[in-house]
Tab-separated table of N, CA and C in Angstrom:
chain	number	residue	atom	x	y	z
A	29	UNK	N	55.121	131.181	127.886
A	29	UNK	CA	56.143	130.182	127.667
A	29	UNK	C	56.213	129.883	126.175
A	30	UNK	N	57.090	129.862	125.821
A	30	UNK	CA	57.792	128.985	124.576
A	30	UNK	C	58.022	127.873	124.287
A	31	UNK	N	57.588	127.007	123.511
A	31	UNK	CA	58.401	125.768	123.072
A	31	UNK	C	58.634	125.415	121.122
A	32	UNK	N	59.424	124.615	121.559
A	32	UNK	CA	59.662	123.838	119.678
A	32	UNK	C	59.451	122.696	119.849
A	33	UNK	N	58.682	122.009	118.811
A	33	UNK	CA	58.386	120.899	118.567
A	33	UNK	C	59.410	120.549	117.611
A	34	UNK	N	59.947	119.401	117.433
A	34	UNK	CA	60.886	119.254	116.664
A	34	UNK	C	60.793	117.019	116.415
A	35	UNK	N	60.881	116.885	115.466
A	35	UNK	CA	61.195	115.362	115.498
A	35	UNK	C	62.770	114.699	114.676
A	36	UNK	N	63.100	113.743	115.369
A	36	UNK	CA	64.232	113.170	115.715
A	36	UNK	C	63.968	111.931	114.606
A	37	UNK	N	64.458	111.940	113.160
A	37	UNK	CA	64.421	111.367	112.339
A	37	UNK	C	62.872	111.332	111.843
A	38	UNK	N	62.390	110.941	111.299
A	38	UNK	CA	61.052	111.138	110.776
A	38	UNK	C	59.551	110.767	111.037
A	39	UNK	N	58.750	112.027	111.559
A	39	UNK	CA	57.780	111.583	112.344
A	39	UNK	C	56.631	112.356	111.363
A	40	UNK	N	55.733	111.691	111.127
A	40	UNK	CA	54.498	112.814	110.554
A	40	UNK	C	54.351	114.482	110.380
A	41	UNK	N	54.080	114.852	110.221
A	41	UNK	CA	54.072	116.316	110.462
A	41	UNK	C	52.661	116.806	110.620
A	42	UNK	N	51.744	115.899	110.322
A	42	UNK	CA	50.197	115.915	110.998
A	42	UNK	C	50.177	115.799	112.325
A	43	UNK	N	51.148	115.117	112.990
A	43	UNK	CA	51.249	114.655	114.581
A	43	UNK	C	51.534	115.869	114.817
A	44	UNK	N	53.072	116.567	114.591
A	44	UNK	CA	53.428	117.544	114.972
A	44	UNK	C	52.396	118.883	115.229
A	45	UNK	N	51.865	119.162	113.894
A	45	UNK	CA	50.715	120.133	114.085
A	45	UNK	C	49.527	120.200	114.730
A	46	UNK	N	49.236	118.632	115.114
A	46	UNK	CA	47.960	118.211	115.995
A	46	UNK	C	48.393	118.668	117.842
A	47	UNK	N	49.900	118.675	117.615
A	47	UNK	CA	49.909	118.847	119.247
A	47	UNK	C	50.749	119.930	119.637
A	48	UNK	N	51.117	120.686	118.332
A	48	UNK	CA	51.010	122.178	118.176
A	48	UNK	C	49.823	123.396	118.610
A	49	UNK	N	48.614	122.701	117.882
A	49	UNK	CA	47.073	123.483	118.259
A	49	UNK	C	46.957	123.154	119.587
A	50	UNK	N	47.650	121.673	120.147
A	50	UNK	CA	47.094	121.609	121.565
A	50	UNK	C	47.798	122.601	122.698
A	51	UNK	N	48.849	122.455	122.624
A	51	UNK	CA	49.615	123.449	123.426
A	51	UNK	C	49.732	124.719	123.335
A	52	UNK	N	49.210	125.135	121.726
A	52	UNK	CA	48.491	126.616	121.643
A	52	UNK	C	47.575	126.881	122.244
A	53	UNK	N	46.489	126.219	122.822
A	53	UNK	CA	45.254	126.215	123.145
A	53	UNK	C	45.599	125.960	124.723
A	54	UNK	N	46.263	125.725	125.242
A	54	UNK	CA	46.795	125.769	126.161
A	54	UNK	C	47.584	127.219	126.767
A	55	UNK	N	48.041	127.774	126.004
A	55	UNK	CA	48.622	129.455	126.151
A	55	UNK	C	50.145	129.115	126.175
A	56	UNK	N	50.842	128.015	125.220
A	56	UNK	CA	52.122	127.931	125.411
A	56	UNK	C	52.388	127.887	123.354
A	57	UNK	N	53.106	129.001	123.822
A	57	UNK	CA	53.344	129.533	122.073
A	57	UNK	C	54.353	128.420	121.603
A	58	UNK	N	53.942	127.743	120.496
A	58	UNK	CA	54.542	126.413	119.844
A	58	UNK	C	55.091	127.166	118.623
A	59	UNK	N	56.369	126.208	118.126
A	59	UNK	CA	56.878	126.629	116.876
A	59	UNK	C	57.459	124.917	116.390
A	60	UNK	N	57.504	124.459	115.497
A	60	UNK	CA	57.359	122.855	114.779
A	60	UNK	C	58.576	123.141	114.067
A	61	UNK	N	59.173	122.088	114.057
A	61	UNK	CA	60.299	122.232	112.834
A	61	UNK	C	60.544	120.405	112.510
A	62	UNK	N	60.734	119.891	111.724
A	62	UNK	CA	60.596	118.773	111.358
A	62	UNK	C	62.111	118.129	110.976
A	63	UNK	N	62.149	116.945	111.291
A	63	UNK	CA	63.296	115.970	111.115
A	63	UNK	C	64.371	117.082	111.434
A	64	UNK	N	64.694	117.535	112.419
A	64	UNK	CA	65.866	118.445	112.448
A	64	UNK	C	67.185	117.986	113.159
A	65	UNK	N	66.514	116.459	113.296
A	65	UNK	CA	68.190	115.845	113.783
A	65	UNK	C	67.981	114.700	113.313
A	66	UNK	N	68.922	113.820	112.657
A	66	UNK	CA	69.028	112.391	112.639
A	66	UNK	C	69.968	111.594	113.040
A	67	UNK	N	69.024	110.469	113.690
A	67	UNK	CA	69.866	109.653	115.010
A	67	UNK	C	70.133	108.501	113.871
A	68	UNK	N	71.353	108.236	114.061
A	68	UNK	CA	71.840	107.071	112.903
A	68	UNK	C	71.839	105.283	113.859
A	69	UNK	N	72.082	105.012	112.644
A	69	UNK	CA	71.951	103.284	113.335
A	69	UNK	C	73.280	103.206	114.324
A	70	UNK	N	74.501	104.118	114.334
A	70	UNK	CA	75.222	103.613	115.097
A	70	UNK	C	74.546	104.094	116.526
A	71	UNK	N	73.806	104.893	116.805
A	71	UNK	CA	72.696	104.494	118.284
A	71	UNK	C	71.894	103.394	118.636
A	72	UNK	N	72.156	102.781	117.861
A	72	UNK	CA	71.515	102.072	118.109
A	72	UNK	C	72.122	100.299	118.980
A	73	UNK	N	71.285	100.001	119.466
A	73	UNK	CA	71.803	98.512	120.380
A	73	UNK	C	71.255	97.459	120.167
A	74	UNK	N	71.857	96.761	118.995
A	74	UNK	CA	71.083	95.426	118.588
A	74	UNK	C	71.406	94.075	120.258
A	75	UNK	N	71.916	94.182	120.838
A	75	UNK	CA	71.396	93.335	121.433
A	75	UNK	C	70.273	93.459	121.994
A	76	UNK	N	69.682	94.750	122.512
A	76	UNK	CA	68.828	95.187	123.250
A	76	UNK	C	67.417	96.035	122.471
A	77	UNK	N	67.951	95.675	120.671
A	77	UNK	CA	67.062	96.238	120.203
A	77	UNK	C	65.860	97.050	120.544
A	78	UNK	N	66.801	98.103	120.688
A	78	UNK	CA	66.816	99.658	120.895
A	78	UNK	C	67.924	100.619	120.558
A	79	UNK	N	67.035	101.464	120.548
A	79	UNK	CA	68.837	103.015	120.296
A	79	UNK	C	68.744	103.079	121.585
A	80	UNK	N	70.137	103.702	121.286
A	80	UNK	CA	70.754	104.224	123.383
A	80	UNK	C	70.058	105.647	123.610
A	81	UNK	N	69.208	105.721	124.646
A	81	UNK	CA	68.752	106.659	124.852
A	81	UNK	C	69.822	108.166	125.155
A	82	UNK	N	71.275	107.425	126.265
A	82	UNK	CA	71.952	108.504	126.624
A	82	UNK	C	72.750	109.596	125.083
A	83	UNK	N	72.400	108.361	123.946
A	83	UNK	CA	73.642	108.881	122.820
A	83	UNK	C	73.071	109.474	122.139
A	84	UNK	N	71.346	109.251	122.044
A	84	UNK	CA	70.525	110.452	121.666
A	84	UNK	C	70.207	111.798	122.106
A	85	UNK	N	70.030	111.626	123.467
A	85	UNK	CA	70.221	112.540	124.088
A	85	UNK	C	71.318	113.351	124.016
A	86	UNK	N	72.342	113.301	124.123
A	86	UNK	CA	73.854	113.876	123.951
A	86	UNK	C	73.579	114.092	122.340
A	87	UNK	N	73.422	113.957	121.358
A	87	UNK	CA	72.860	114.540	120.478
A	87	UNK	C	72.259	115.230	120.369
A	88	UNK	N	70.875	115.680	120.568
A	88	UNK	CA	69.969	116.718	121.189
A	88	UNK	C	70.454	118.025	121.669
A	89	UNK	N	71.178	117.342	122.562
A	89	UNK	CA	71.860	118.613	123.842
A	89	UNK	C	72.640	119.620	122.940
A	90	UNK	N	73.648	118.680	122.022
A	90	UNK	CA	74.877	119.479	121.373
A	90	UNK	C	73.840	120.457	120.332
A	91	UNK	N	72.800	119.962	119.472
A	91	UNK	CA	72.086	120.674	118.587
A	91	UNK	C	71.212	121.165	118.945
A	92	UNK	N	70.497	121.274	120.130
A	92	UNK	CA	69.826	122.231	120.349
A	92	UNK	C	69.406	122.461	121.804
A	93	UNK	N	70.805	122.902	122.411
A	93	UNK	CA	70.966	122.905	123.499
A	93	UNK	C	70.337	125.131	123.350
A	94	UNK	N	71.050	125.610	122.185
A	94	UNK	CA	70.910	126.896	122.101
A	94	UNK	C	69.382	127.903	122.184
A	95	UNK	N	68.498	127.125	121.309
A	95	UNK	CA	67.506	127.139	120.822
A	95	UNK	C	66.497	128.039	121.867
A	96	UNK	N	66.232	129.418	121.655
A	96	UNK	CA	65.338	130.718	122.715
A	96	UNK	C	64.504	130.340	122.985
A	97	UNK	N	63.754	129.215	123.526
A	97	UNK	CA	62.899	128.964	124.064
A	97	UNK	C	62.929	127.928	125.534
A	98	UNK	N	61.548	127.726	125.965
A	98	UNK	CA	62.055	127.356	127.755
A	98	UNK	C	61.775	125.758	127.421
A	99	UNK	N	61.192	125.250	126.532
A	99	UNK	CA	61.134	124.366	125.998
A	99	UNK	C	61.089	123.362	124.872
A	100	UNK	N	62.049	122.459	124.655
A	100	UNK	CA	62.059	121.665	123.674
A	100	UNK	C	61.352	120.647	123.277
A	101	UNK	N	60.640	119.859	122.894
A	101	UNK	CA	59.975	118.814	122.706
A	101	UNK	C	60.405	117.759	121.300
A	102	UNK	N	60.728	117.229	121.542
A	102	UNK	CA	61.301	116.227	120.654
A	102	UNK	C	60.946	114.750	120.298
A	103	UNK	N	60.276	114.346	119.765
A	103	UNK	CA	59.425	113.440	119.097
A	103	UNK	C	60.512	112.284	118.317
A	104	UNK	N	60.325	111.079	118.976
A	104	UNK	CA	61.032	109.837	118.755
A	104	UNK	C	60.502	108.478	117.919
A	105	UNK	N	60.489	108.086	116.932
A	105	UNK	CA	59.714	107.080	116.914
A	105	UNK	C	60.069	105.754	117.104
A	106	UNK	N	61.709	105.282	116.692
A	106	UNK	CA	61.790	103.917	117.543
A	106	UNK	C	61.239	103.744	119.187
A	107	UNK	N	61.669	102.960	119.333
A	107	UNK	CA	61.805	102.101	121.070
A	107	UNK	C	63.178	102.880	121.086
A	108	UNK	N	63.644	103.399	122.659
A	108	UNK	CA	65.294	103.540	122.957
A	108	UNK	C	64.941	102.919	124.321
A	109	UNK	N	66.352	102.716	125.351
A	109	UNK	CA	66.536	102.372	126.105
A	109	UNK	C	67.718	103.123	126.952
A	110	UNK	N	67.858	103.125	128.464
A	110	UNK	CA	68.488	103.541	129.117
A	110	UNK	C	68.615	102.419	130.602
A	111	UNK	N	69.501	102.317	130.291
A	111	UNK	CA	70.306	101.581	131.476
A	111	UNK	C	69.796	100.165	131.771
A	112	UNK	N	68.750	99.344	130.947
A	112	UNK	CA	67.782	98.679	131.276
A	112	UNK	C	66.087	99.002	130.990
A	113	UNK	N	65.920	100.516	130.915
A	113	UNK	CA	64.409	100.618	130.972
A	113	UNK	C	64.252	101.486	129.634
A	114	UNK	N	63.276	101.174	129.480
A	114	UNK	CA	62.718	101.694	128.016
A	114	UNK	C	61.543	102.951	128.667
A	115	UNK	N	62.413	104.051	129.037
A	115	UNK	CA	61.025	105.258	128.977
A	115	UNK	C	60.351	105.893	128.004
A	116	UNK	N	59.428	106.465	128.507
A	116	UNK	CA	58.445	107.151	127.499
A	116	UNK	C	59.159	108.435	127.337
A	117	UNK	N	59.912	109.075	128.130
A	117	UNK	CA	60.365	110.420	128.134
A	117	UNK	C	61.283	110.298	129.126
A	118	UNK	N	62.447	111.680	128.700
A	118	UNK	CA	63.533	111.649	129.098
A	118	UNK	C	63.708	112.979	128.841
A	119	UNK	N	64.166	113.702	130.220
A	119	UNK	CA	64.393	115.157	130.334
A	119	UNK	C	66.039	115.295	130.394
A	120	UNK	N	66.674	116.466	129.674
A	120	UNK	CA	67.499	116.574	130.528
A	120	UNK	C	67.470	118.462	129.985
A	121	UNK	N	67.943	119.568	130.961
A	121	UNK	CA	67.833	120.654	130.612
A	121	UNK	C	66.435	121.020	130.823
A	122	UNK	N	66.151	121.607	129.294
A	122	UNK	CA	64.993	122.141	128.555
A	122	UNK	C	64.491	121.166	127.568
A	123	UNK	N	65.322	120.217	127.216
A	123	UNK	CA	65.009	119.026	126.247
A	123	UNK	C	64.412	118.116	126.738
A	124	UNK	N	62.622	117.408	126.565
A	124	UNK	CA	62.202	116.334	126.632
A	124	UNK	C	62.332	115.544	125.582
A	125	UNK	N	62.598	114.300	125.477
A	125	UNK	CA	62.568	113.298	124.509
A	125	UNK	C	61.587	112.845	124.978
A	126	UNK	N	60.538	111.787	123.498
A	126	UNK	CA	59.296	111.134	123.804
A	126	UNK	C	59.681	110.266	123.241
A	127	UNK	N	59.615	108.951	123.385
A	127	UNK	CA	59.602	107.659	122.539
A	127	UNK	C	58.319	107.156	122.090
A	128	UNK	N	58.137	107.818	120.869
A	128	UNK	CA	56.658	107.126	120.711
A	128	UNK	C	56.824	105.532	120.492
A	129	UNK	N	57.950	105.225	120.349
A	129	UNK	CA	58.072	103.539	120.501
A	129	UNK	C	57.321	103.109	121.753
A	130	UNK	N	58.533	103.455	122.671
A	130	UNK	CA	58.153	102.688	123.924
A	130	UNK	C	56.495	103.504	124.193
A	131	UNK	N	56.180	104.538	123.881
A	131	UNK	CA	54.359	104.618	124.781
A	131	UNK	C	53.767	103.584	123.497
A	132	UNK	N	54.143	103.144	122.849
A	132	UNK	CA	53.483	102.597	121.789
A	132	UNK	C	53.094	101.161	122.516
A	133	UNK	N	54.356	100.854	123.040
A	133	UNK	CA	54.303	99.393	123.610
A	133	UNK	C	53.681	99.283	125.134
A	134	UNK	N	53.345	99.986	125.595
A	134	UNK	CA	52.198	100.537	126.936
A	134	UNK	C	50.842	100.866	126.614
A	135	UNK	N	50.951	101.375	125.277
A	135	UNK	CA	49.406	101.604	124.899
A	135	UNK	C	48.859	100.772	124.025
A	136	UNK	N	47.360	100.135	124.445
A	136	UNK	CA	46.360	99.798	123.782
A	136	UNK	C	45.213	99.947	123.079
A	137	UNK	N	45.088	101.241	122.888
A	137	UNK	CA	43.713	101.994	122.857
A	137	UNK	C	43.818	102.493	121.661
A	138	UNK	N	42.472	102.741	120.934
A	138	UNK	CA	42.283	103.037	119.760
A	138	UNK	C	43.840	104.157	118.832
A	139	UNK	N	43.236	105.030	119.668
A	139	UNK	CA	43.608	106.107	119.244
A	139	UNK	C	45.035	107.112	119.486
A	140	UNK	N	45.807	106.149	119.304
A	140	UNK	CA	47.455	106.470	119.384
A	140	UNK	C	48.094	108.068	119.281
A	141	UNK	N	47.744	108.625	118.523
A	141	UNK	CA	48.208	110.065	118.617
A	141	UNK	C	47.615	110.958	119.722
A	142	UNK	N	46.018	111.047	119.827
A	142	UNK	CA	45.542	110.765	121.460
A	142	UNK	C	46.625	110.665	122.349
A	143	UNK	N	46.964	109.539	122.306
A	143	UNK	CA	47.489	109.107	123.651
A	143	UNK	C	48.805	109.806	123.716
A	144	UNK	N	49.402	110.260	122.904
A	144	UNK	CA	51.178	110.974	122.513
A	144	UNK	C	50.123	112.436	123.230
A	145	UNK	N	50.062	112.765	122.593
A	145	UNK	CA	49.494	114.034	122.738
A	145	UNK	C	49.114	114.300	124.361
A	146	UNK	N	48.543	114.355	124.373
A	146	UNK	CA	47.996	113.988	126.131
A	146	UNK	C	49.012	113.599	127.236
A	147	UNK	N	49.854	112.666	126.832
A	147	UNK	CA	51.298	112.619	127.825
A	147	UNK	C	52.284	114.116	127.723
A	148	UNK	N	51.862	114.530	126.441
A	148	UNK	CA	53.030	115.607	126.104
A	148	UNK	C	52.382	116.765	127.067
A	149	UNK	N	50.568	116.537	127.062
A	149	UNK	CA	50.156	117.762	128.014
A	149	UNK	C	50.160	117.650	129.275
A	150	UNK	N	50.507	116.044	129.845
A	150	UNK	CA	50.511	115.976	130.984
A	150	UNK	C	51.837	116.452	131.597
A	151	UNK	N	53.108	116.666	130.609
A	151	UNK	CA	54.523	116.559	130.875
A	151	UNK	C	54.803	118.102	130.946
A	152	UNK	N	53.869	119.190	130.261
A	152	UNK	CA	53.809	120.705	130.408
A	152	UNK	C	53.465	120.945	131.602
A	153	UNK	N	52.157	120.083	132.112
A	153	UNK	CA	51.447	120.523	133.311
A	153	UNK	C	52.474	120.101	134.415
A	154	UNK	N	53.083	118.899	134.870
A	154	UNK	CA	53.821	118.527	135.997
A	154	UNK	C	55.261	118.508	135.873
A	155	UNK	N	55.698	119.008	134.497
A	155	UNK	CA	57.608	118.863	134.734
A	155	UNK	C	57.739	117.748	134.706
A	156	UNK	N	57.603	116.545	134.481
A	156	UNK	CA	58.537	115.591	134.996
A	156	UNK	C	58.547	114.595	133.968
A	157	UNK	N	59.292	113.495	133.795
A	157	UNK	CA	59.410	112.242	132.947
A	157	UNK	C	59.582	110.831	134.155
A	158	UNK	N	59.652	110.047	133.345
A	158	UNK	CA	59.894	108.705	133.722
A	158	UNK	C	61.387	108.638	134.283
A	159	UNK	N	61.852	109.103	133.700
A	159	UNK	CA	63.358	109.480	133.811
A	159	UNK	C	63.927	110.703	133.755
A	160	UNK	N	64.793	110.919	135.049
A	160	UNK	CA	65.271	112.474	134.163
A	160	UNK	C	66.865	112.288	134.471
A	161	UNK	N	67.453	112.932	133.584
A	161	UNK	CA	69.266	112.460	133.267
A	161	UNK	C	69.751	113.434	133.989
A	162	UNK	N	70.478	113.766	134.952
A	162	UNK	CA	71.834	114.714	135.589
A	162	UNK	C	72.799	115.253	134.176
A	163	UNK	N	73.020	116.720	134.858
A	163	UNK	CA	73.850	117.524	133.786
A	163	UNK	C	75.242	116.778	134.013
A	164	UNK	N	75.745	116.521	132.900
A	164	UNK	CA	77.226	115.851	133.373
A	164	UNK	C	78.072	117.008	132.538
A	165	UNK	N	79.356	117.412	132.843
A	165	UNK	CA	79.793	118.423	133.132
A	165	UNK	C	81.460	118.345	132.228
């Protein structure tokens, strides 16, 4: 299997490479590419202070809907929201979104990149998110 790591306005690039080795080490060939989309403030929802999860997403899709691999991984760092709920991840396709916001605000524990990391391997191993969006057409 294939994937790209990729982050969605600006995320470390130590993170990126830390959970690059992990999913190498895992037998899923990683490739990183950094800030390769930026989500602007008009995503964003000051009443609900959050970005809209669906308008990021629909962003995503259009830019790297193409991309030869079976998986995308895409690294968030505000809080977003969808419909009411603030997930940690959001599938739609081949594209996962992660909000390291919102696991930020669920997690307590020392060691924060840990904890990103480890959801991202739990999300290889079982497919699934908190949420997952229907292809709309």
């Amino acid at each position: 299997m294939e994937s790209l790591i990729v982050s969605a306005n600006r995320i470390d690039r130590l993170i990126l490479e830390q959970i690059k080795e992990e999913l190498e080490s895992t037998g899923i060939s990683t490739i990183t590419m950094t800030e390769i989309i930026h989500i602007s403030l008009f995503a964003y929802n000051w009443s609900k202070n959050a970005f809209n999860a669906s308008f990021i997403m629909e962003k995503l899709t259009n830019k790297l809907s193409n991309f030869p691999v079976s998986m995308i991984i895409v690294l968030f760092s505000p809080t977003m929201e969808y419909n009411g709920y603030y997930p940690e991840c959001i599938k739609r396709d081949n594209i996962v979104l992660f909000s390291l916001g919102n696991i930020r605000k669920r997690y307590d524990g020392l060691n924060f990149i840990d904890e990103v990391r480890d959801r991202i391997l739990d999300y290889t191993k079982k497919r699934r998110c908190l949420l997952q969006f229907s292809i709309v057409l």
